[in-house]
Amino acid sequence: MQPTEIPEIYRGEFFEHTIDYLDDVGNKIGLDPNILNRLYFPKRAVVVSVPCRMDDRTVKVFQGYRVQHSQTLGPCKGGIRYHESVNLSEVAALACLMTFKNSLLGLPLGGAKGGICVDPNLLSRTEKQNLTRRYTTEISNFIGPATDIPAPDVGTDAQTMAWLMDTYSQGLGNAVPGIVTGKPIEIGGSLGRTGATGLGTIFCLEEALKSIDKHMSETSIAVQGFGNVGSHAALYAHQRGAKILAVSDVHGAIFNADGIDIPKLILDYQQCHNLQKCGYGESISNEELVALDVDAFIPAALDGVIHEKNAKTVRAKIIIEGANGPVTPRAAEILNKSNVLIVPDILANGGGVIVSYFEWVQGIASFFWEEEEVHRRLKYVITRAFNNVMEMAKKENYDMRTAAMAIAMKRVEQAMLLRGLYPR
Ligand code: GLU
């Protein structure tokens, strides 16, 4: 699709990459063109102004979004992101990826994403709560336990979901735990949800390592990003005997040739909030981190961090996309040529939404599982998807990114054809 055909409101690099990705794979697998046309753009996009009382008593207005890409397979599902780069175009691209992530994983859910353009680090707890409650009110007519179920994403967490659930519930007069997932255990959350995305990346890595005949205990890893996904990925890999040689956060990266003591670092990081000041390794630049000689690299920060210019420097044999869209399409072409195995985002970071689905199911049944059971089922669902993708990649001679999208699009296509277009 030519970018000129993209409506102005959705224009943006990430959205255009996402459309190209759909277009490419759709054409490759001979997807029904009428269906493909319907998959480019979201079903519904809501833009809201969110006035927020700040601690100094002034009122600031933030822009908020909720984009519902598809409801074909079930209720819309996807996180809410607080970040200063959030805009309609980015949220629309992320919502679209959620549709295909859920489809690929075999979950009975559609895709959505939301967010507010704000740097959450600059907000006090009260301001963040005010902002979340007013944003919830503004989008409350569009979300619901059977329509669209938010969850945490970059810059939001279980506490944010608790405020969202409470605000929505106040409006209705009764507790509605099913309005969000990723909420605290005390109000209906699932054990294992917080670490689920990180754990999912490590289950994917375990499978990917089979292709280079290695075991986790002899693997060296670099992780970019030390938020919820990156820190849990590092922790679960460390617990399985891998050596984490480097990790990074917004301030920079650290390297330790003997491997970083991740459990200890996680504890200290809660105090110092700056990896380079925690004293667990020497400081290196982000570009040096990307170019480290490791078996696996897990980019778990933001999109577009491995691009045309630095792709050639990558020495890892495996990349696990913990973030959404960390490897640009041009970078992926370069890496495919040098036989780097890229486990794509819609598969690699699917652990979060898988356990969100479990949380939703447990809530409906009012019957909650042990953490061990959550982990066992998570492993089953993500490994099943990994193997489906690998099988398709081998059979059709596709890279994993193409194979994953091919499976995901085909499933949505089948469902759309079965449901038909209304009115005819
Ligand atoms: N924000 C996560 C994602 O991008 C989780 C979404 C969810 O649990 O609904 O997959």
GROMACS .gro file of C-alpha atoms and ligand atoms in nm:
model
  434
    1MET     CA    1   0.000   0.000   0.000
    2GLN     CA    2   0.123   0.347  -0.083
    3PRO     CA    3   0.159   0.576   0.220
    4THR     CA    4  -0.045   0.838   0.026
    5GLU     CA    5  -0.351   0.617   0.071
    6ILE     CA    6  -0.312   0.627   0.446
    7PRO     CA    7  -0.547   0.887   0.600
    8GLU     CA    8  -0.358   1.181   0.746
    9ILE     CA    9  -0.464   1.098   1.102
   10TYR     CA   10  -0.283   0.762   1.093
   11ARG     CA   11   0.035   0.879   0.920
   12GLY     CA   12   0.352   0.786   1.103
   13GLU     CA   13   0.656   0.568   1.045
   14PHE     CA   14   0.554   0.282   1.274
   15PHE     CA   15   0.200   0.268   1.134
   16GLU     CA   16   0.334   0.270   0.778
   17HIS     CA   17   0.578  -0.013   0.860
   18THR     CA   18   0.291  -0.209   1.009
   19ILE     CA   19   0.074  -0.163   0.700
   20ASP     CA   20   0.364  -0.263   0.475
   21TYR     CA   21   0.412  -0.574   0.687
   22LEU     CA   22   0.042  -0.669   0.648
   23ASP     CA   23   0.049  -0.587   0.280
   24ASP     CA   24   0.361  -0.789   0.217
   25VAL     CA   25   0.245  -1.098   0.402
   26GLY     CA   26  -0.115  -1.063   0.278
   27ASN     CA   27   0.001  -1.065  -0.082
   28LYS     CA   28   0.245  -1.350  -0.022
   29ILE     CA   29  -0.025  -1.578   0.117
   30GLY     CA   30  -0.292  -1.467  -0.131
   31LEU     CA   31  -0.521  -1.318   0.133
   32ASP     CA   32  -0.867  -1.217   0.008
   33PRO     CA   33  -0.814  -0.853  -0.105
   34ASN     CA   34  -1.148  -0.744   0.044
   35ILE     CA   35  -1.034  -0.877   0.379
   36LEU     CA   36  -0.689  -0.725   0.350
   37ASN     CA   37  -0.845  -0.384   0.285
   38ARG     CA   38  -1.044  -0.413   0.605
   39LEU     CA   39  -0.739  -0.506   0.813
   40TYR     CA   40  -0.525  -0.199   0.748
   41PHE     CA   41  -0.723   0.042   0.962
   42PRO     CA   42  -0.881   0.015   1.305
   43LYS     CA   43  -1.249  -0.057   1.354
   44ARG     CA   44  -1.276   0.241   1.589
   45ALA     CA   45  -1.041   0.506   1.729
   46VAL     CA   46  -1.130   0.734   2.017
   47VAL     CA   47  -0.932   1.050   2.094
   48VAL     CA   48  -0.994   1.223   2.426
   49SER     CA   49  -0.864   1.531   2.603
   50VAL     CA   50  -0.783   1.446   2.962
   51PRO     CA   51  -0.777   1.744   3.201
   52CYS     CA   52  -0.575   1.666   3.508
   53ARG     CA   53  -0.535   1.857   3.836
   54MET     CA   54  -0.164   1.879   3.911
   55ASP     CA   55  -0.011   1.898   4.259
   56ASP     CA   56   0.045   2.274   4.221
   57ARG     CA   57  -0.335   2.308   4.163
   58THR     CA   58  -0.297   2.401   3.795
   59VAL     CA   59  -0.486   2.198   3.535
   60LYS     CA   60  -0.297   2.035   3.249
   61VAL     CA   61  -0.466   1.877   2.949
   62PHE     CA   62  -0.323   1.555   2.807
   63GLN     CA   63  -0.419   1.370   2.489
   64GLY     CA   64  -0.550   1.018   2.537
   65TYR     CA   65  -0.639   0.744   2.289
   66ARG     CA   66  -0.812   0.408   2.272
   67VAL     CA   67  -0.797   0.231   1.940
   68GLN     CA   68  -0.994  -0.089   1.869
   69HIS     CA   69  -0.854  -0.260   1.566
   70SER     CA   70  -1.067  -0.573   1.540
   71GLN     CA   71  -1.335  -0.760   1.730
   72THR     CA   72  -1.359  -1.053   1.492
   73LEU     CA   73  -1.216  -1.318   1.723
   74GLY     CA   74  -1.359  -1.182   2.048
   75PRO     CA   75  -1.353  -0.874   2.271
   76CYS     CA   76  -1.080  -0.621   2.192
   77LYS     CA   77  -0.775  -0.665   2.413
   78GLY     CA   78  -0.459  -0.465   2.462
   79GLY     CA   79  -0.260  -0.246   2.694
   80ILE     CA   80  -0.259   0.120   2.789
   81ARG     CA   81   0.068   0.304   2.743
   82TYR     CA   82   0.183   0.621   2.917
   83HIS     CA   83   0.474   0.767   2.721
   84GLU     CA   84   0.566   1.098   2.565
   85SER     CA   85   0.579   0.943   2.214
   86VAL     CA   86   0.215   0.825   2.225
   87ASN     CA   87  -0.001   0.951   1.937
   88LEU     CA   88  -0.293   0.820   1.736
   89SER     CA   89  -0.077   0.673   1.463
   90GLU     CA   90   0.143   0.478   1.704
   91VAL     CA   91  -0.151   0.351   1.909
   92ALA     CA   92  -0.331   0.242   1.589
   93ALA     CA   93  -0.026   0.042   1.478
   94LEU     CA   94   0.003  -0.121   1.820
   95ALA     CA   95  -0.371  -0.204   1.822
   96CYS     CA   96  -0.332  -0.371   1.485
   97LEU     CA   97  -0.039  -0.581   1.612
   98MET     CA   98  -0.255  -0.691   1.907
   99THR     CA   99  -0.517  -0.836   1.670
  100PHE     CA  100  -0.256  -1.053   1.507
  101LYS     CA  101  -0.076  -1.136   1.830
  102ASN     CA  102  -0.398  -1.269   1.982
  103SER     CA  103  -0.483  -1.455   1.665
  104LEU     CA  104  -0.138  -1.613   1.639
  105LEU     CA  105  -0.153  -1.725   2.002
  106GLY     CA  106  -0.492  -1.884   1.948
  107LEU     CA  107  -0.671  -1.657   2.199
  108PRO     CA  108  -1.041  -1.575   2.148
  109LEU     CA  109  -0.970  -1.201   2.151
  110GLY     CA  110  -0.953  -0.907   1.913
  111GLY     CA  111  -0.694  -0.630   1.924
  112ALA     CA  112  -0.681  -0.285   2.084
  113LYS     CA  113  -0.437  -0.041   2.239
  114GLY     CA  114  -0.462   0.281   2.431
  115GLY     CA  115  -0.241   0.545   2.575
  116ILE     CA  116  -0.180   0.895   2.697
  117CYS     CA  117   0.090   1.125   2.567
  118VAL     CA  118   0.270   1.194   2.896
  119ASP     CA  119   0.601   1.119   3.063
  120PRO     CA  120   0.479   0.920   3.366
  121ASN     CA  121   0.812   0.976   3.545
  122LEU     CA  122   0.725   1.342   3.579
  123LEU     CA  123   0.393   1.271   3.754
  124SER     CA  124   0.343   1.227   4.126
  125ARG     CA  125   0.133   0.932   4.241
  126THR     CA  126  -0.166   1.161   4.293
  127GLU     CA  127  -0.130   1.315   3.948
  128LYS     CA  128  -0.102   0.972   3.788
  129GLN     CA  129  -0.415   0.861   3.971
  130ASN     CA  130  -0.607   1.176   3.867
  131LEU     CA  131  -0.499   1.130   3.508
  132THR     CA  132  -0.592   0.760   3.501
  133ARG     CA  133  -0.935   0.817   3.656
  134ARG     CA  134  -1.029   1.098   3.418
  135TYR     CA  135  -0.897   0.906   3.115
  136THR     CA  136  -1.104   0.604   3.223
  137THR     CA  137  -1.416   0.821   3.248
  138GLU     CA  138  -1.353   0.964   2.902
  139ILE     CA  139  -1.322   0.619   2.739
  140SER     CA  140  -1.571   0.435   2.962
  141ASN     CA  141  -1.845   0.428   2.695
  142PHE     CA  142  -1.615   0.239   2.464
  143ILE     CA  143  -1.466  -0.026   2.693
  144GLY     CA  144  -1.630  -0.312   2.882
  145PRO     CA  145  -1.564  -0.671   2.995
  146ALA     CA  146  -1.728  -0.805   2.678
  147THR     CA  147  -1.618  -0.526   2.440
  148ASP     CA  148  -1.269  -0.406   2.515
  149ILE     CA  149  -1.048  -0.500   2.809
  150PRO     CA  150  -0.740  -0.284   2.881
  151ALA     CA  151  -0.420  -0.403   3.052
  152PRO     CA  152  -0.080  -0.259   3.149
  153ASP     CA  153   0.177  -0.157   2.890
  154VAL     CA  154   0.480   0.075   2.886
  155GLY     CA  155   0.452   0.324   3.176
  156THR     CA  156   0.148   0.162   3.342
  157ASP     CA  157   0.121  -0.119   3.597
  158ALA     CA  158  -0.110  -0.314   3.828
  159GLN     CA  159  -0.181  -0.002   4.036
  160THR     CA  160  -0.289   0.188   3.724
  161MET     CA  161  -0.526  -0.099   3.641
  162ALA     CA  162  -0.667  -0.090   3.996
  163TRP     CA  163  -0.755   0.282   3.955
  164LEU     CA  164  -0.906   0.212   3.615
  165MET     CA  165  -1.115  -0.074   3.752
  166ASP     CA  166  -1.229   0.132   4.049
  167THR     CA  167  -1.330   0.431   3.835
  168TYR     CA  168  -1.524   0.213   3.593
  169SER     CA  169  -1.689   0.027   3.881
  170GLN     CA  170  -1.790   0.353   4.058
  171GLY     CA  171  -1.975   0.455   3.745
  172LEU     CA  172  -2.174   0.132   3.743
  173GLY     CA  173  -2.227   0.095   4.117
  174ASN     CA  174  -2.077  -0.251   4.145
  175ALA     CA  175  -1.728  -0.402   4.121
  176VAL     CA  176  -1.639  -0.496   3.762
  177PRO     CA  177  -1.307  -0.681   3.789
  178GLY     CA  178  -1.340  -0.806   3.429
  179ILE     CA  179  -1.293  -0.454   3.290
  180VAL     CA  180  -0.912  -0.487   3.308
  181THR     CA  181  -0.644  -0.750   3.335
  182GLY     CA  182  -0.305  -0.712   3.496
  183LYS     CA  183  -0.471  -0.586   3.814
  184PRO     CA  184  -0.344  -0.663   4.164
  185ILE     CA  185  -0.411  -1.014   4.300
  186GLU     CA  186  -0.621  -0.871   4.586
  187ILE     CA  187  -0.887  -0.744   4.346
  188GLY     CA  188  -0.901  -1.037   4.106
  189GLY     CA  189  -0.563  -1.038   3.933
  190SER     CA  190  -0.384  -1.355   3.830
  191LEU     CA  191  -0.072  -1.494   3.988
  192GLY     CA  192   0.214  -1.478   3.739
  193ARG     CA  193   0.071  -1.187   3.535
  194THR     CA  194   0.340  -0.931   3.626
  195GLY     CA  195   0.631  -1.142   3.506
  196ALA     CA  196   0.440  -1.310   3.223
  197THR     CA  197   0.575  -1.114   2.926
  198GLY     CA  198   0.934  -1.161   3.044
  199LEU     CA  199   0.879  -1.530   3.110
  200GLY     CA  200   0.720  -1.572   2.766
  201THR     CA  201   1.033  -1.430   2.600
  202ILE     CA  202   1.242  -1.688   2.784
  203PHE     CA  203   1.015  -1.978   2.682
  204CYS     CA  204   1.062  -1.855   2.323
  205LEU     CA  205   1.437  -1.833   2.374
  206GLU     CA  206   1.444  -2.191   2.505
  207GLU     CA  207   1.281  -2.307   2.183
  208ALA     CA  208   1.497  -2.085   1.960
  209LEU     CA  209   1.816  -2.217   2.122
  210LYS     CA  210   1.735  -2.562   1.984
  211SER     CA  211   1.813  -2.424   1.638
  212ILE     CA  212   2.171  -2.345   1.743
  213ASP     CA  213   2.200  -2.657   1.958
  214LYS     CA  214   2.248  -2.477   2.284
  215HIS     CA  215   2.104  -2.512   2.628
  216MET     CA  216   1.998  -2.214   2.838
  217SER     CA  217   2.273  -2.284   3.093
  218GLU     CA  218   2.546  -2.221   2.830
  219THR     CA  219   2.386  -1.910   2.682
  220SER     CA  220   2.502  -1.549   2.701
  221ILE     CA  221   2.238  -1.277   2.679
  222ALA     CA  222   2.212  -0.898   2.651
  223VAL     CA  223   1.885  -0.731   2.746
  224GLN     CA  224   1.784  -0.382   2.638
  225GLY     CA  225   1.536  -0.224   2.876
  226PHE     CA  226   1.499  -0.293   3.247
  227GLY     CA  227   1.130  -0.225   3.289
  228ASN     CA  228   0.876  -0.497   3.359
  229VAL     CA  229   0.957  -0.703   3.049
  230GLY     CA  230   1.337  -0.665   3.044
  231SER     CA  231   1.393  -0.721   3.416
  232HIS     CA  232   1.174  -1.032   3.426
  233ALA     CA  233   1.329  -1.172   3.107
  234ALA     CA  234   1.673  -1.125   3.265
  235LEU     CA  235   1.557  -1.279   3.593
  236TYR     CA  236   1.396  -1.590   3.440
  237ALA     CA  237   1.695  -1.647   3.210
  238HIS     CA  238   1.932  -1.607   3.507
  239GLN     CA  239   1.726  -1.857   3.710
  240ARG     CA  240   1.767  -2.106   3.425
  241GLY     CA  241   2.145  -2.072   3.431
  242ALA     CA  242   2.204  -1.824   3.147
  243LYS     CA  243   2.468  -1.553   3.182
  244ILE     CA  244   2.328  -1.203   3.147
  245LEU     CA  245   2.628  -1.006   3.024
  246ALA     CA  246   2.457  -0.670   2.979
  247VAL     CA  247   2.137  -0.482   3.059
  248SER     CA  248   2.029  -0.125   2.991
  249ASP     CA  249   1.777   0.139   3.092
  250VAL     CA  250   1.702   0.493   2.975
  251HIS     CA  251   2.026   0.621   3.130
  252GLY     CA  252   2.256   0.374   2.951
  253ALA     CA  253   2.386   0.017   2.960
  254ILE     CA  254   2.614  -0.189   3.183
  255PHE     CA  255   2.837  -0.483   3.092
  256ASN     CA  256   2.992  -0.755   3.309
  257ALA     CA  257   3.189  -1.034   3.140
  258ASP     CA  258   3.129  -1.268   3.438
  259GLY     CA  259   2.753  -1.224   3.418
  260ILE     CA  260   2.536  -0.987   3.620
  261ASP     CA  261   2.376  -1.096   3.947
  262ILE     CA  262   2.022  -1.015   3.828
  263PRO     CA  263   1.819  -1.096   4.145
  264LYS     CA  264   2.042  -0.866   4.351
  265LEU     CA  265   2.043  -0.596   4.084
  266ILE     CA  266   1.662  -0.598   4.072
  267LEU     CA  267   1.649  -0.532   4.447
  268ASP     CA  268   1.907  -0.250   4.432
  269TYR     CA  269   1.748  -0.098   4.122
  270GLN     CA  270   1.432  -0.028   4.320
  271GLN     CA  271   1.642   0.219   4.518
  272CYS     CA  272   1.886   0.365   4.265
  273HIS     CA  273   1.671   0.373   3.946
  274ASN     CA  274   1.983   0.403   3.731
  275LEU     CA  275   2.170   0.089   3.623
  276GLN     CA  276   2.498   0.269   3.574
  277LYS     CA  277   2.489   0.387   3.935
  278CYS     CA  278   2.409   0.044   4.085
  279GLY     CA  279   2.768  -0.086   4.048
  280TYR     CA  280   2.707  -0.420   3.875
  281GLY     CA  281   2.921  -0.365   3.564
  282GLU     CA  282   3.106  -0.113   3.354
  283SER     CA  283   2.911   0.150   3.162
  284ILE     CA  284   2.875   0.097   2.789
  285SER     CA  285   2.678   0.285   2.524
  286ASN     CA  286   2.355   0.165   2.373
  287GLU     CA  287   2.531   0.107   2.040
  288GLU     CA  288   2.790  -0.112   2.215
  289LEU     CA  289   2.508  -0.307   2.378
  290VAL     CA  290   2.346  -0.379   2.040
  291ALA     CA  291   2.682  -0.495   1.904
  292LEU     CA  292   2.780  -0.729   2.190
  293ASP     CA  293   2.905  -1.077   2.111
  294VAL     CA  294   2.627  -1.275   2.281
  295ASP     CA  295   2.412  -1.572   2.185
  296ALA     CA  296   2.087  -1.384   2.231
  297PHE     CA  297   1.982  -1.022   2.236
  298ILE     CA  298   1.646  -0.929   2.390
  299PRO     CA  299   1.535  -0.576   2.296
  300ALA     CA  300   1.266  -0.508   2.555
  301ALA     CA  301   1.240  -0.129   2.540
  302LEU     CA  302   1.075   0.062   2.256
  303ASP     CA  303   1.030   0.028   1.880
  304GLY     CA  304   1.286   0.099   1.608
  305VAL     CA  305   1.601   0.046   1.816
  306ILE     CA  306   1.764  -0.189   1.565
  307HIS     CA  307   1.759  -0.007   1.235
  308GLU     CA  308   1.930   0.004   0.899
  309LYS     CA  309   2.234   0.180   1.042
  310ASN     CA  310   2.318  -0.048   1.335
  311ALA     CA  311   2.181  -0.383   1.209
  312LYS     CA  312   2.517  -0.479   1.059
  313THR     CA  313   2.685  -0.444   1.397
  314VAL     CA  314   2.463  -0.709   1.562
  315ARG     CA  315   2.658  -1.022   1.657
  316ALA     CA  316   2.387  -1.211   1.845
  317LYS     CA  317   2.261  -1.528   1.677
  318ILE     CA  318   1.910  -1.490   1.814
  319ILE     CA  319   1.697  -1.178   1.869
  320ILE     CA  320   1.387  -1.211   2.086
  321GLU     CA  321   1.162  -0.909   2.031
  322GLY     CA  322   1.044  -0.838   2.385
  323ALA     CA  323   0.925  -0.489   2.282
  324ASN     CA  324   0.685  -0.416   1.999
  325GLY     CA  325   0.864  -0.348   1.671
  326PRO     CA  326   1.223  -0.309   1.800
  327VAL     CA  327   1.370  -0.433   1.469
  328THR     CA  328   1.273  -0.217   1.170
  329PRO     CA  329   1.181  -0.396   0.843
  330ARG     CA  330   1.507  -0.284   0.672
  331ALA     CA  331   1.710  -0.405   0.969
  332ALA     CA  332   1.524  -0.738   0.960
  333GLU     CA  333   1.622  -0.784   0.593
  334ILE     CA  334   1.987  -0.727   0.678
  335LEU     CA  335   1.973  -0.963   0.978
  336ASN     CA  336   1.790  -1.236   0.785
  337LYS     CA  337   2.071  -1.233   0.530
  338SER     CA  338   2.325  -1.297   0.803
  339ASN     CA  339   2.107  -1.578   0.941
  340VAL     CA  340   2.016  -1.410   1.267
  341LEU     CA  341   1.702  -1.579   1.398
  342ILE     CA  342   1.448  -1.307   1.487
  343VAL     CA  343   1.161  -1.425   1.705
  344PRO     CA  344   0.900  -1.160   1.617
  345ASP     CA  345   0.718  -0.943   1.868
  346ILE     CA  346   0.369  -1.082   1.813
  347LEU     CA  347   0.504  -1.416   1.928
  348ALA     CA  348   0.792  -1.327   2.160
  349ASN     CA  349   0.608  -1.077   2.382
  350GLY     CA  350   0.280  -1.267   2.382
  351GLY     CA  351   0.324  -1.393   2.739
  352GLY     CA  352   0.154  -1.086   2.886
  353VAL     CA  353  -0.166  -1.115   2.692
  354ILE     CA  354  -0.172  -1.493   2.734
  355VAL     CA  355  -0.179  -1.455   3.112
  356SER     CA  356  -0.423  -1.164   3.074
  357TYR     CA  357  -0.649  -1.410   2.898
  358PHE     CA  358  -0.600  -1.656   3.187
  359GLU     CA  359  -0.686  -1.376   3.431
  360TRP     CA  360  -1.005  -1.301   3.240
  361VAL     CA  361  -1.101  -1.671   3.233
  362GLN     CA  362  -1.025  -1.715   3.605
  363GLY     CA  363  -1.234  -1.405   3.683
  364ILE     CA  364  -1.533  -1.533   3.484
  365ALA     CA  365  -1.511  -1.869   3.660
  366SER     CA  366  -1.433  -1.705   3.997
  367PHE     CA  367  -1.178  -1.980   4.039
  368PHE     CA  368  -0.812  -1.888   4.069
  369TRP     CA  369  -0.511  -2.099   3.980
  370GLU     CA  370  -0.174  -2.155   4.149
  371GLU     CA  371   0.121  -1.973   3.993
  372GLU     CA  372   0.269  -2.304   3.881
  373GLU     CA  373  -0.041  -2.377   3.677
  374VAL     CA  374  -0.031  -2.030   3.520
  375HIS     CA  375   0.333  -2.087   3.419
  376ARG     CA  376   0.263  -2.435   3.285
  377ARG     CA  377  -0.026  -2.317   3.070
  378LEU     CA  378   0.170  -2.010   2.954
  379LYS     CA  379   0.453  -2.236   2.841
  380TYR     CA  380   0.209  -2.459   2.659
  381VAL     CA  381   0.036  -2.177   2.468
  382ILE     CA  382   0.350  -1.985   2.370
  383THR     CA  383   0.550  -2.296   2.278
  384ARG     CA  384   0.262  -2.422   2.067
  385ALA     CA  385   0.256  -2.091   1.879
  386PHE     CA  386   0.637  -2.092   1.845
  387ASN     CA  387   0.631  -2.439   1.694
  388ASN     CA  388   0.346  -2.351   1.455
  389VAL     CA  389   0.551  -2.054   1.334
  390MET     CA  390   0.871  -2.257   1.299
  391GLU     CA  391   0.689  -2.527   1.106
  392MET     CA  392   0.532  -2.275   0.867
  393ALA     CA  393   0.868  -2.095   0.826
  394LYS     CA  394   1.040  -2.417   0.728
  395LYS     CA  395   0.760  -2.538   0.502
  396GLU     CA  396   0.724  -2.211   0.307
  397ASN     CA  397   1.083  -2.093   0.343
  398TYR     CA  398   0.970  -1.780   0.527
  399ASP     CA  399   1.148  -1.597   0.806
  400MET     CA  400   0.971  -1.627   1.143
  401ARG     CA  401   0.823  -1.277   1.122
  402THR     CA  402   0.651  -1.357   0.791
  403ALA     CA  403   0.539  -1.700   0.910
  404ALA     CA  404   0.391  -1.559   1.232
  405MET     CA  405   0.194  -1.292   1.048
  406ALA     CA  406   0.086  -1.543   0.783
  407ILE     CA  407  -0.070  -1.773   1.043
  408ALA     CA  408  -0.225  -1.481   1.232
  409MET     CA  409  -0.375  -1.317   0.920
  410LYS     CA  410  -0.507  -1.645   0.782
  411ARG     CA  411  -0.697  -1.712   1.107
  412VAL     CA  412  -0.853  -1.367   1.109
  413GLU     CA  413  -0.939  -1.402   0.739
  414GLN     CA  414  -1.116  -1.735   0.799
  415ALA     CA  415  -1.315  -1.590   1.085
  416MET     CA  416  -1.412  -1.280   0.885
  417LEU     CA  417  -1.522  -1.489   0.589
  418LEU     CA  418  -1.730  -1.712   0.815
  419ARG     CA  419  -1.894  -1.416   0.988
  420GLY     CA  420  -1.947  -1.230   0.658
  421LEU     CA  421  -1.991  -0.857   0.598
  422TYR     CA  422  -2.296  -0.687   0.749
  423PRO     CA  423  -2.496  -0.546   0.578
  424ARG     CA  424  -2.419  -0.732   0.257
  425GLU     N1  425   0.039  -0.461   2.679
  425GLU     C1  426   0.062  -0.602   2.660
  425GLU     C2  427   0.082  -0.633   2.514
  425GLU     O1  428   0.117  -0.547   2.437
  425GLU     C3  429  -0.046  -0.684   2.725
  425GLU     C4  430  -0.183  -0.665   2.669
  425GLU     C5  431  -0.289  -0.740   2.748
  425GLU     O2  432  -0.254  -0.809   2.840
  425GLU     O3  433  -0.406  -0.723   2.713
  425GLU     O4  434   0.073  -0.744   2.472
   0.00000   0.00000   0.00000
